[in-house]
Amino acid sequence: MKSLWGGPDNDDEEGQGPASTRPRAEDNAPDEHTRLLPNRVESANYLSPDDPAVTPYNLWSVRIVRYLTILFTLLSFFWWTILLVSTFVTPPGFHTRGSGFFPFSYASLALANLLFTLIFFAIPSKAVRVLSVVMGGLLLINTILLLAVEKTRHEEGWVGMVSVLWALLMAVWTLGTDRLVEWGKSEEEERLTGRAETRRTLGEWSAVLVSVVSMVVLTVVIFLVTCTLMLRSLDASLKPPGELYWVDGDKYMIHVYCHGNGTDSKGAELPTVLLEGGEGTVEDGLWQFAENALKNGSISRYCFADRPGLAWSDTAPSPLSAGMAAEAVSEALARAGEDGPWVSAGIGSIYSRIFSARHGSEVKGLLLIDPLHEDLLDRVGSPTRGFLLWIRGILSPLGLDRIPGALFRGRSRADRVWGRSAYQTGKFVFAKLQENLVADTLSKRDIASSRAIQYPDVPLTVVSSGLKIRKESEWEDKQRDLTHITRNLNNWDIVDEAPHEVWDTPEGRDMIERRMKQLVYG
């Protein structure tokens, strides 16, 4: 049939006229579900979801994030190594007045978080992202506590601040990384397989399980560290009885406390008893003993200075020998205006002997309570003991003993700062580790030189534990040798049923108080 204009109506004859083409055009009209970019893989040639080519690494953004994560891991490992070394030898500028174990724990958490992220990079998990949010929240609380509380800020310094901020930033980074990989994985699966996969292989489920368990462990660790930091913040409110003085070029502070009158009723000057706690703090035992002796009139005045790392005193840079600790105590006493004369009385004796030797005529008497001989310093410096102390220090931020003690055993601030639980603190453990590291080298040299320069006419009294002497014949021989460090031995007393802390028994307290009175008023 001809058209109106005389031409053949081929469209009608072929069945492809406007009426027939209109529905097809409407079917192919773009809508909100149409891809903006064409699919580069024909629908008939979609890949299997298990094909290695189906990977989020195809996206440049995912690859860049992975390279940055590797870079951050290397930086974290470098920082972790510096903090590990500073436990044994403090690099210039890296001294922390706390234990140093808290910054190390934050560095370890950041490094572990990044390593787990790299291992399970291509297998994102919603559970991991939820745990990352919890970790980030806990680390934010740690950051606030560390920066807001003056005592923790003072003890951790810039090293601790950088460590906790880096751990927080890495927690946020791993959260964003996992979310980006999840998005990239869905995009590539839709492009290459036609749809985003919701199933996982057995290997992927195993990897997800391991990654979730790892993140749960890290979250629990951060929770425990947060609880311990809260306890430290609470303990910071306990004020010291004395004053803190900067020593060693204003690197750290030493606590000094004195009580009593340095003269008798006639105005004559009397020696001040200088207490030394030896293995523990002076406040836990000797302080109460000295207060009682002062009330009884056995002494007129006493002082004590907490060695670095004990009670209220800061820790010192490593290494720290007995001679260095004695010098720090001497400087703190001088800054406090205390210049003797002294009667040096202490348990353990190493520090008391070094102090006596270096102050010569200022020391009017030397009272050694169950003293440790320099030949036995190898016990203090045992490698096994040092390794166990280091492990205790690494675990100390978790508060595995402090937290239950505070919750269930009624341990107070005083218990944790200077009392029966003080040995659980990171500072105390670090101080003991420092003793261990140089006990058989630097400290042994210090005590040997002090014996050579000790004033020979200083009155000397030794009070020994009968229990230890009966237990070890070598201990008795070494006690006898220590009675000869001066030529002026007043007394050598053995208290039969007394332990190493001789004042813990009534007989020991009476004996020490009587001998102390003789040295002060003699």
Short mmCIF file of C-alpha atoms in Angstrom, two decimals:
data_model
loop_
_atom_site.label_atom_id
_atom_site.label_comp_id
_atom_site.label_asym_id
_atom_site.label_seq_id
_atom_site.Cartn_x
_atom_site.Cartn_y
_atom_site.Cartn_z
CA MET A 1 0.00 0.00 0.00
CA LYS A 2 1.35 3.37 -0.86
CA SER A 3 1.76 6.10 1.56
CA LEU A 4 0.00 9.37 1.37
CA TRP A 5 2.96 10.84 -0.50
CA GLY A 6 3.20 8.01 -2.91
CA GLY A 7 6.10 6.16 -1.33
CA PRO A 8 5.93 2.53 -0.22
CA ASP A 9 4.99 1.93 3.41
CA ASN A 10 7.92 -0.37 4.18
CA ASP A 11 7.65 0.12 7.90
CA ASP A 12 4.16 -1.28 7.96
CA GLU A 13 5.15 -4.13 5.72
CA GLU A 14 8.13 -5.06 7.89
CA GLY A 15 6.19 -4.75 11.13
CA GLN A 16 8.76 -2.27 12.47
CA GLY A 17 6.83 0.95 12.42
CA PRO A 18 6.56 3.45 15.22
CA ALA A 19 3.86 1.45 16.91
CA SER A 20 6.11 -1.58 17.21
CA THR A 21 9.29 0.25 18.25
CA ARG A 22 7.75 2.37 20.97
CA PRO A 23 7.35 -0.38 23.58
CA ARG A 24 10.95 -1.54 23.14
CA ALA A 25 12.29 2.00 23.59
CA GLU A 26 10.23 2.37 26.73
CA ASP A 27 11.57 -0.94 28.08
CA ASN A 28 15.19 0.25 27.62
CA ALA A 29 14.69 3.71 29.11
CA PRO A 30 17.28 4.47 31.88
CA ASP A 31 16.09 4.73 35.46
CA GLU A 32 17.64 5.06 38.96
CA HIS A 33 18.96 1.46 38.81
CA THR A 34 20.89 1.94 35.57
CA ARG A 35 24.71 1.92 35.94
CA LEU A 36 26.41 5.18 35.08
CA LEU A 37 29.39 3.29 33.66
CA PRO A 38 28.94 0.37 31.31
CA ASN A 39 29.69 -3.12 32.54
CA ARG A 40 33.06 -4.05 31.07
CA VAL A 41 32.26 -7.74 31.41
CA GLU A 42 29.47 -9.19 29.28
CA SER A 43 26.63 -10.62 31.34
CA ALA A 44 27.13 -13.93 29.71
CA ASN A 45 30.80 -13.97 30.92
CA TYR A 46 30.44 -13.22 34.71
CA LEU A 47 33.17 -14.68 36.89
CA SER A 48 32.69 -17.14 39.67
CA PRO A 49 32.71 -15.58 43.15
CA ASP A 50 35.60 -17.92 44.02
CA ASP A 51 37.74 -16.65 41.13
CA PRO A 52 40.97 -14.99 42.44
CA ALA A 53 40.26 -12.05 40.15
CA VAL A 54 37.27 -11.12 42.32
CA THR A 55 39.14 -9.11 44.95
CA PRO A 56 38.92 -5.64 46.49
CA TYR A 57 42.60 -5.16 45.61
CA ASN A 58 41.43 -4.26 42.09
CA LEU A 59 40.53 -0.82 43.45
CA TRP A 60 43.37 1.67 43.73
CA SER A 61 41.87 3.17 46.91
CA VAL A 62 42.03 -0.21 48.66
CA ARG A 63 45.61 -0.75 47.52
CA ILE A 64 46.69 2.68 48.76
CA VAL A 65 45.07 2.07 52.15
CA ARG A 66 46.88 -1.25 52.42
CA TYR A 67 50.23 0.38 51.65
CA LEU A 68 49.55 3.07 54.25
CA THR A 69 48.64 0.38 56.80
CA ILE A 70 51.96 -1.34 56.11
CA LEU A 71 53.74 2.00 56.61
CA PHE A 72 51.92 2.61 59.90
CA THR A 73 52.83 -0.92 61.03
CA LEU A 74 56.51 -0.27 60.36
CA LEU A 75 56.34 3.03 62.26
CA SER A 76 54.58 1.31 65.16
CA PHE A 77 57.21 -1.41 65.23
CA PHE A 78 59.97 1.22 65.29
CA TRP A 79 58.30 3.04 68.21
CA TRP A 80 57.68 -0.27 70.01
CA THR A 81 61.37 -1.17 69.66
CA ILE A 82 62.49 2.17 71.11
CA LEU A 83 60.23 1.72 74.13
CA LEU A 84 61.46 -1.85 74.62
CA VAL A 85 65.08 -0.70 74.61
CA SER A 86 64.33 2.21 76.96
CA THR A 87 63.29 -0.30 79.64
CA PHE A 88 66.93 -1.36 79.91
CA VAL A 89 68.84 1.69 78.65
CA THR A 90 66.95 4.98 78.45
CA PRO A 91 67.70 6.90 75.21
CA PRO A 92 68.11 10.69 75.61
CA GLY A 93 64.71 12.36 75.88
CA PHE A 94 62.75 9.13 76.36
CA HIS A 95 62.73 9.00 80.16
CA THR A 96 59.30 8.56 81.72
CA ARG A 97 58.84 9.28 85.42
CA GLY A 98 56.39 6.39 85.66
CA SER A 99 57.36 2.84 84.95
CA GLY A 100 57.44 3.06 81.15
CA PHE A 101 55.28 -0.04 80.97
CA PHE A 102 52.10 1.90 80.14
CA PRO A 103 53.54 3.53 76.98
CA PHE A 104 54.90 0.12 75.99
CA SER A 105 51.45 -1.44 76.42
CA TYR A 106 49.85 1.22 74.20
CA ALA A 107 52.55 0.71 71.56
CA SER A 108 52.00 -3.06 71.73
CA LEU A 109 48.23 -2.62 71.31
CA ALA A 110 48.67 -0.37 68.28
CA LEU A 111 51.15 -2.76 66.69
CA ALA A 112 48.96 -5.83 67.33
CA ASN A 113 45.88 -4.04 65.96
CA LEU A 114 47.68 -3.13 62.74
CA LEU A 115 49.15 -6.62 62.32
CA PHE A 116 45.73 -8.26 62.67
CA THR A 117 44.33 -5.74 60.19
CA LEU A 118 47.00 -6.65 57.63
CA ILE A 119 46.60 -10.40 58.15
CA PHE A 120 42.82 -10.27 57.63
CA PHE A 121 42.81 -7.25 55.32
CA ALA A 122 40.75 -8.74 52.48
CA ILE A 123 38.19 -10.39 54.80
CA PRO A 124 36.18 -7.59 56.46
CA SER A 125 33.76 -8.35 59.26
CA LYS A 126 31.01 -6.35 60.92
CA ALA A 127 31.89 -7.87 64.31
CA VAL A 128 35.45 -6.60 63.93
CA ARG A 129 34.17 -3.11 63.15
CA VAL A 130 31.94 -3.12 66.23
CA LEU A 131 34.87 -4.19 68.40
CA SER A 132 37.03 -1.49 66.79
CA VAL A 133 34.46 1.10 67.85
CA VAL A 134 34.59 -0.23 71.43
CA MET A 135 38.40 -0.17 71.37
CA GLY A 136 38.41 3.38 70.09
CA GLY A 137 36.03 4.47 72.86
CA LEU A 138 38.16 2.87 75.57
CA LEU A 139 41.34 4.40 74.17
CA LEU A 140 39.63 7.79 74.11
CA ILE A 141 38.89 7.36 77.84
CA ASN A 142 42.56 6.43 78.38
CA THR A 143 43.65 9.55 76.54
CA ILE A 144 41.40 11.78 78.62
CA LEU A 145 42.52 10.21 81.92
CA LEU A 146 46.19 10.42 81.02
CA LEU A 147 46.02 14.05 79.91
CA ALA A 148 43.54 15.35 82.50
CA VAL A 149 45.09 13.91 85.70
CA GLU A 150 48.21 15.84 86.66
CA LYS A 151 49.97 12.89 88.31
CA THR A 152 49.58 10.51 85.36
CA ARG A 153 50.52 13.29 82.93
CA HIS A 154 53.64 13.96 85.00
CA GLU A 155 54.63 10.30 85.20
CA GLU A 156 53.99 9.29 81.58
CA GLY A 157 55.31 12.47 79.96
CA TRP A 158 55.32 13.06 76.23
CA VAL A 159 56.21 9.42 75.54
CA GLY A 160 53.02 8.17 77.16
CA MET A 161 50.90 10.85 75.48
CA VAL A 162 52.24 10.03 72.03
CA SER A 163 51.77 6.30 72.65
CA VAL A 164 48.12 6.51 73.71
CA LEU A 165 47.24 9.01 70.96
CA TRP A 166 48.89 6.79 68.35
CA ALA A 167 46.98 3.75 69.64
CA LEU A 168 43.74 5.75 69.41
CA LEU A 169 44.47 6.94 65.87
CA MET A 170 45.35 3.42 64.76
CA ALA A 171 42.09 2.09 66.19
CA VAL A 172 40.17 4.68 64.14
CA TRP A 173 42.31 3.88 61.09
CA THR A 174 41.65 0.13 61.26
CA LEU A 175 37.92 0.81 61.64
CA GLY A 176 37.91 2.97 58.50
CA THR A 177 40.10 0.46 56.66
CA ASP A 178 37.76 -2.44 57.34
CA ARG A 179 34.77 -0.39 56.19
CA LEU A 180 36.55 0.63 52.97
CA VAL A 181 37.51 -2.95 52.16
CA GLU A 182 33.90 -4.05 52.77
CA TRP A 183 32.71 -1.45 50.27
CA GLY A 184 35.41 -2.37 47.74
CA LYS A 185 34.63 -6.06 48.06
CA SER A 186 30.93 -5.47 47.35
CA GLU A 187 31.72 -3.24 44.38
CA GLU A 188 34.05 -5.73 42.76
CA GLU A 189 31.72 -8.67 43.36
CA GLU A 190 28.83 -6.79 41.77
CA ARG A 191 30.95 -5.76 38.80
CA LEU A 192 32.57 -9.13 38.18
CA THR A 193 29.95 -11.61 39.34
CA GLY A 194 26.75 -9.65 38.88
CA ARG A 195 25.84 -9.41 42.55
CA ALA A 196 27.37 -8.79 45.98
CA GLU A 197 28.10 -12.09 47.71
CA THR A 198 26.69 -12.78 51.16
CA ARG A 199 28.09 -16.27 51.53
CA ARG A 200 31.63 -17.12 52.71
CA THR A 201 33.84 -20.11 52.21
CA LEU A 202 34.97 -22.25 55.14
CA GLY A 203 38.40 -20.63 54.97
CA GLU A 204 36.88 -17.15 55.11
CA TRP A 205 34.69 -18.07 58.08
CA SER A 206 37.77 -19.45 59.85
CA ALA A 207 39.65 -16.22 59.18
CA VAL A 208 36.70 -14.17 60.44
CA LEU A 209 36.57 -16.28 63.61
CA VAL A 210 40.29 -15.79 64.27
CA SER A 211 40.08 -12.05 63.60
CA VAL A 212 37.08 -11.62 65.90
CA VAL A 213 38.74 -13.61 68.70
CA SER A 214 41.89 -11.52 68.29
CA MET A 215 39.92 -8.29 68.50
CA VAL A 216 38.03 -9.54 71.56
CA VAL A 217 41.36 -10.22 73.29
CA LEU A 218 42.63 -6.73 72.40
CA THR A 219 39.39 -5.18 73.64
CA VAL A 220 39.62 -7.02 76.96
CA VAL A 221 43.25 -5.92 77.32
CA ILE A 222 42.33 -2.27 76.69
CA PHE A 223 39.45 -2.55 79.17
CA LEU A 224 41.81 -3.84 81.88
CA VAL A 225 44.37 -1.12 81.10
CA THR A 226 41.59 1.46 81.40
CA CYS A 227 40.57 0.10 84.81
CA THR A 228 44.18 0.20 86.00
CA LEU A 229 44.57 3.76 84.77
CA MET A 230 41.43 4.70 86.70
CA LEU A 231 42.98 3.22 89.85
CA ARG A 232 46.14 5.22 89.22
CA SER A 233 44.07 8.38 88.81
CA LEU A 234 42.36 7.61 92.12
CA ASP A 235 45.70 6.94 93.84
CA ALA A 236 47.01 10.29 92.57
CA SER A 237 44.70 12.03 95.04
CA LEU A 238 46.69 10.59 97.99
CA LYS A 239 49.01 13.39 99.08
CA PRO A 240 52.54 12.57 100.30
CA PRO A 241 53.41 13.38 103.92
CA GLY A 242 56.58 15.19 102.88
CA GLU A 243 57.77 17.19 99.90
CA LEU A 244 58.98 16.25 96.43
CA TYR A 245 62.32 17.64 95.18
CA TRP A 246 63.77 17.64 91.68
CA VAL A 247 67.09 15.81 91.32
CA ASP A 248 69.56 14.80 88.61
CA GLY A 249 69.19 17.96 86.55
CA ASP A 250 65.43 18.16 87.16
CA LYS A 251 64.81 14.82 85.48
CA TYR A 252 62.70 13.30 88.26
CA MET A 253 61.49 13.96 91.81
CA ILE A 254 62.32 12.32 95.13
CA HIS A 255 60.00 12.34 98.15
CA VAL A 256 61.56 13.46 101.46
CA TYR A 257 59.85 13.41 104.85
CA CYS A 258 61.27 14.46 108.22
CA HIS A 259 59.66 14.59 111.65
CA GLY A 260 60.85 15.55 115.11
CA ASN A 261 63.20 18.01 116.79
CA GLY A 262 66.92 17.87 116.08
CA THR A 263 67.92 19.04 119.57
CA ASP A 264 67.48 17.74 123.09
CA SER A 265 65.86 19.57 126.03
CA LYS A 266 69.10 21.53 126.63
CA GLY A 267 69.34 22.65 123.00
CA ALA A 268 72.23 20.35 122.10
CA GLU A 269 72.17 19.05 118.53
CA LEU A 270 71.32 15.36 118.13
CA PRO A 271 71.82 13.16 115.08
CA THR A 272 68.84 12.60 112.79
CA VAL A 273 68.02 8.97 112.08
CA LEU A 274 67.96 8.39 108.30
CA LEU A 275 65.77 5.40 107.48
CA GLU A 276 66.33 3.17 104.47
CA GLY A 277 63.68 0.65 103.42
CA GLY A 278 65.92 -1.75 101.51
CA GLU A 279 63.71 -4.14 99.56
CA GLY A 280 60.48 -2.19 100.14
CA THR A 281 59.19 1.22 101.06
CA VAL A 282 60.10 2.90 104.34
CA GLU A 283 56.43 3.74 104.84
CA ASP A 284 55.47 0.06 105.07
CA GLY A 285 56.84 -0.84 108.51
CA LEU A 286 59.85 1.31 109.33
CA TRP A 287 57.85 4.56 109.31
CA GLN A 288 55.48 3.28 112.00
CA PHE A 289 58.44 1.91 113.96
CA ALA A 290 60.20 5.30 113.82
CA GLU A 291 57.05 7.14 114.93
CA ASN A 292 56.80 4.84 117.93
CA ALA A 293 60.50 5.29 118.76
CA LEU A 294 60.05 9.06 118.55
CA LYS A 295 57.12 8.94 121.00
CA ASN A 296 59.17 6.75 123.34
CA GLY A 297 62.03 9.24 123.30
CA SER A 298 64.47 6.72 121.82
CA ILE A 299 65.21 9.12 118.96
CA SER A 300 64.66 12.85 118.59
CA ARG A 301 64.16 13.15 114.85
CA TYR A 302 64.05 10.97 111.76
CA CYS A 303 64.00 11.43 107.99
CA PHE A 304 63.49 9.17 105.03
CA ALA A 305 63.70 9.64 101.29
CA ASP A 306 61.91 7.22 98.95
CA ARG A 307 64.38 5.82 96.46
CA PRO A 308 63.55 6.27 92.75
CA GLY A 309 60.44 4.29 91.82
CA LEU A 310 59.24 3.64 95.38
CA ALA A 311 56.12 5.16 96.97
CA TRP A 312 55.78 8.81 95.89
CA SER A 313 59.16 9.13 94.17
CA ASP A 314 59.49 9.08 90.37
CA THR A 315 61.49 6.45 88.55
CA ALA A 316 64.97 7.31 87.31
CA PRO A 317 66.46 6.70 83.84
CA SER A 318 68.06 3.32 83.23
CA PRO A 319 70.56 2.04 84.16
CA LEU A 320 70.37 2.96 87.85
CA SER A 321 72.96 1.53 90.23
CA ALA A 322 72.86 1.61 94.02
CA GLY A 323 75.41 4.43 94.00
CA MET A 324 73.29 6.50 91.61
CA ALA A 325 70.23 5.98 93.81
CA ALA A 326 72.20 7.03 96.90
CA GLU A 327 73.35 10.17 95.09
CA ALA A 328 69.74 11.01 94.19
CA VAL A 329 68.71 10.61 97.83
CA SER A 330 71.64 12.79 98.94
CA GLU A 331 70.68 15.53 96.48
CA ALA A 332 67.05 15.44 97.59
CA LEU A 333 68.07 15.75 101.25
CA ALA A 334 70.35 18.65 100.40
CA ARG A 335 67.57 20.43 98.51
CA ALA A 336 65.32 19.87 101.53
CA GLY A 337 67.90 21.59 103.73
CA GLU A 338 68.78 18.40 105.61
CA ASP A 339 72.54 18.10 106.14
CA GLY A 340 72.81 15.82 109.17
CA PRO A 341 74.47 14.73 111.33
CA TRP A 342 73.02 11.30 110.61
CA VAL A 343 72.54 7.91 112.12
CA SER A 344 71.96 5.74 109.07
CA ALA A 345 69.57 2.89 109.80
CA GLY A 346 68.15 0.52 107.23
CA ILE A 347 67.30 -2.96 106.13
CA GLY A 348 69.27 -4.48 103.31
CA SER A 349 72.16 -2.11 104.06
CA ILE A 350 73.54 -1.64 100.56
CA TYR A 351 72.20 1.88 100.18
CA SER A 352 72.89 2.77 103.82
CA ARG A 353 76.53 1.74 103.49
CA ILE A 354 77.03 3.71 100.28
CA PHE A 355 75.41 6.78 101.84
CA SER A 356 77.58 6.44 104.95
CA ALA A 357 80.79 6.08 102.96
CA ARG A 358 80.05 9.14 100.79
CA HIS A 359 79.09 11.41 103.70
CA GLY A 360 82.06 10.65 105.91
CA SER A 361 82.08 12.66 109.14
CA GLU A 362 78.38 13.60 108.74
CA VAL A 363 77.43 10.04 109.76
CA LYS A 364 77.61 9.52 113.52
CA GLY A 365 76.41 5.95 113.55
CA LEU A 366 75.50 3.04 111.31
CA LEU A 367 72.72 0.57 112.19
CA LEU A 368 72.39 -2.34 109.75
CA ILE A 369 69.27 -4.50 110.05
CA ASP A 370 69.86 -8.01 108.70
CA PRO A 371 72.15 -6.58 106.00
CA LEU A 372 72.80 -8.09 102.58
CA HIS A 373 76.46 -8.81 101.84
CA GLU A 374 77.88 -7.68 98.51
CA ASP A 375 79.00 -11.23 97.77
CA LEU A 376 75.32 -12.23 97.62
CA LEU A 377 74.31 -9.59 95.10
CA ASP A 378 74.21 -12.28 92.42
CA ARG A 379 70.89 -13.34 93.97
CA VAL A 380 69.46 -9.90 93.30
CA GLY A 381 70.98 -9.86 89.81
CA SER A 382 69.86 -13.36 88.78
CA PRO A 383 68.87 -13.48 85.06
CA THR A 384 65.84 -15.63 85.89
CA ARG A 385 64.67 -13.11 88.46
CA GLY A 386 65.23 -10.29 85.97
CA PHE A 387 63.19 -12.01 83.27
CA LEU A 388 60.31 -12.67 85.68
CA LEU A 389 60.41 -9.02 86.80
CA TRP A 390 60.25 -7.90 83.16
CA ILE A 391 57.25 -10.15 82.52
CA ARG A 392 55.57 -8.77 85.65
CA GLY A 393 56.25 -5.27 84.41
CA ILE A 394 54.82 -5.96 80.95
CA LEU A 395 51.65 -7.37 82.56
CA SER A 396 51.39 -4.68 85.27
CA PRO A 397 49.20 -2.30 83.18
CA LEU A 398 46.54 -5.03 83.09
CA GLY A 399 46.09 -4.75 86.86
CA LEU A 400 45.49 -8.49 87.24
CA ASP A 401 46.24 -8.21 90.97
CA ARG A 402 45.42 -4.54 91.63
CA ILE A 403 41.88 -4.59 90.21
CA PRO A 404 40.69 -7.65 92.20
CA GLY A 405 42.44 -6.24 95.27
CA ALA A 406 40.53 -2.98 94.97
CA LEU A 407 37.20 -4.65 94.22
CA PHE A 408 37.19 -7.68 96.50
CA ARG A 409 39.98 -7.35 99.07
CA GLY A 410 39.48 -3.78 100.23
CA ARG A 411 42.89 -2.47 99.14
CA SER A 412 43.04 1.30 99.61
CA ARG A 413 45.04 4.06 97.95
CA ALA A 414 47.66 3.88 100.70
CA ASP A 415 47.98 0.11 100.21
CA ARG A 416 48.76 0.59 96.52
CA VAL A 417 51.05 3.62 96.85
CA TRP A 418 53.27 2.56 99.76
CA GLY A 419 51.60 -0.31 101.64
CA ARG A 420 51.12 -4.03 101.28
CA SER A 421 50.11 -3.82 97.59
CA ALA A 422 52.83 -1.38 96.50
CA TYR A 423 54.83 -4.26 94.99
CA GLN A 424 52.08 -4.63 92.36
CA THR A 425 52.61 -1.19 90.81
CA GLY A 426 54.56 -0.70 87.62
CA LYS A 427 56.93 1.80 89.26
CA PHE A 428 57.89 -0.65 92.00
CA VAL A 429 58.47 -3.48 89.51
CA PHE A 430 60.53 -1.18 87.29
CA ALA A 431 62.68 -0.11 90.26
CA LYS A 432 63.32 -3.76 91.12
CA LEU A 433 64.15 -4.51 87.49
CA GLN A 434 66.67 -1.66 87.50
CA GLU A 435 68.26 -3.12 90.65
CA ASN A 436 68.45 -6.52 88.99
CA LEU A 437 70.06 -5.30 85.78
CA VAL A 438 73.13 -3.79 87.48
CA ALA A 439 73.24 -5.60 90.83
CA ASP A 440 76.22 -7.80 89.96
CA THR A 441 78.08 -5.10 87.99
CA LEU A 442 77.65 -1.39 88.72
CA SER A 443 76.08 -1.78 92.17
CA LYS A 444 78.70 -4.33 93.21
CA ARG A 445 81.41 -1.90 92.18
CA ASP A 446 79.71 0.91 94.13
CA ILE A 447 79.51 -1.10 97.35
CA ALA A 448 83.10 -2.33 96.97
CA SER A 449 84.37 1.23 96.67
CA SER A 450 82.20 2.34 99.59
CA ARG A 451 83.80 -0.30 101.80
CA ALA A 452 87.22 1.02 100.88
CA ILE A 453 86.40 4.66 101.70
CA GLN A 454 84.17 4.06 104.73
CA TYR A 455 85.28 6.09 107.76
CA PRO A 456 86.77 3.43 110.07
CA ASP A 457 85.71 5.03 113.36
CA VAL A 458 81.96 5.24 112.70
CA PRO A 459 80.07 3.38 115.46
CA LEU A 460 78.50 0.24 113.97
CA THR A 461 75.64 -1.95 115.16
CA VAL A 462 74.35 -5.02 113.32
CA VAL A 463 71.01 -6.66 114.13
CA SER A 464 70.50 -10.02 112.38
CA SER A 465 67.57 -12.35 111.79
CA GLY A 466 67.87 -15.57 113.75
CA LEU A 467 65.55 -17.38 111.35
CA LYS A 468 67.73 -16.59 108.33
CA ILE A 469 70.94 -17.50 110.14
CA ARG A 470 69.52 -20.90 111.11
CA LYS A 471 68.28 -21.42 107.58
CA GLU A 472 71.54 -20.48 105.83
CA SER A 473 75.00 -20.96 107.29
CA GLU A 474 76.40 -18.72 104.54
CA TRP A 475 74.17 -15.89 105.74
CA GLU A 476 75.73 -16.11 109.21
CA ASP A 477 79.24 -15.97 107.75
CA LYS A 478 78.38 -12.89 105.71
CA GLN A 479 76.73 -11.20 108.71
CA ARG A 480 79.90 -11.76 110.70
CA ASP A 481 81.99 -10.26 107.90
CA LEU A 482 79.81 -7.13 107.83
CA THR A 483 80.61 -6.46 111.48
CA HIS A 484 84.11 -5.52 110.31
CA ILE A 485 83.26 -2.76 107.81
CA THR A 486 84.38 -0.28 110.51
CA ARG A 487 86.78 -0.65 113.43
CA ASN A 488 84.17 0.53 115.92
CA LEU A 489 81.65 -2.29 116.37
CA ASN A 490 79.25 -1.52 119.21
CA ASN A 491 76.99 -4.58 119.05
CA TRP A 492 76.08 -7.57 116.92
CA ASP A 493 72.67 -8.87 117.98
CA ILE A 494 70.87 -11.95 116.67
CA VAL A 495 67.11 -11.91 117.31
CA ASP A 496 66.19 -15.59 117.46
CA GLU A 497 62.64 -15.72 116.11
CA ALA A 498 62.78 -12.64 113.93
CA PRO A 499 62.38 -12.78 110.12
CA HIS A 500 64.29 -10.57 107.68
CA GLU A 501 62.02 -7.66 108.69
CA VAL A 502 63.31 -7.87 112.26
CA TRP A 503 60.95 -5.18 113.59
CA ASP A 504 57.95 -7.41 112.83
CA THR A 505 58.48 -9.17 116.17
CA PRO A 506 58.28 -7.50 119.61
CA GLU A 507 61.81 -8.67 120.47
CA GLY A 508 63.13 -7.27 117.22
CA ARG A 509 61.45 -3.91 117.71
CA ASP A 510 62.79 -3.60 121.23
CA MET A 511 66.32 -4.55 120.16
CA ILE A 512 66.41 -2.12 117.22
CA GLU A 513 64.95 0.72 119.27
CA ARG A 514 67.45 0.17 122.08
CA ARG A 515 70.45 0.09 119.72
CA MET A 516 69.16 3.12 117.84
CA LYS A 517 68.88 5.07 121.10
CA GLN A 518 72.46 4.18 121.97
CA LEU A 519 73.71 5.51 118.62
CA VAL A 520 71.69 8.73 118.86
CA TYR A 521 72.47 9.60 122.46
CA GLY A 522 75.81 7.79 122.76
#
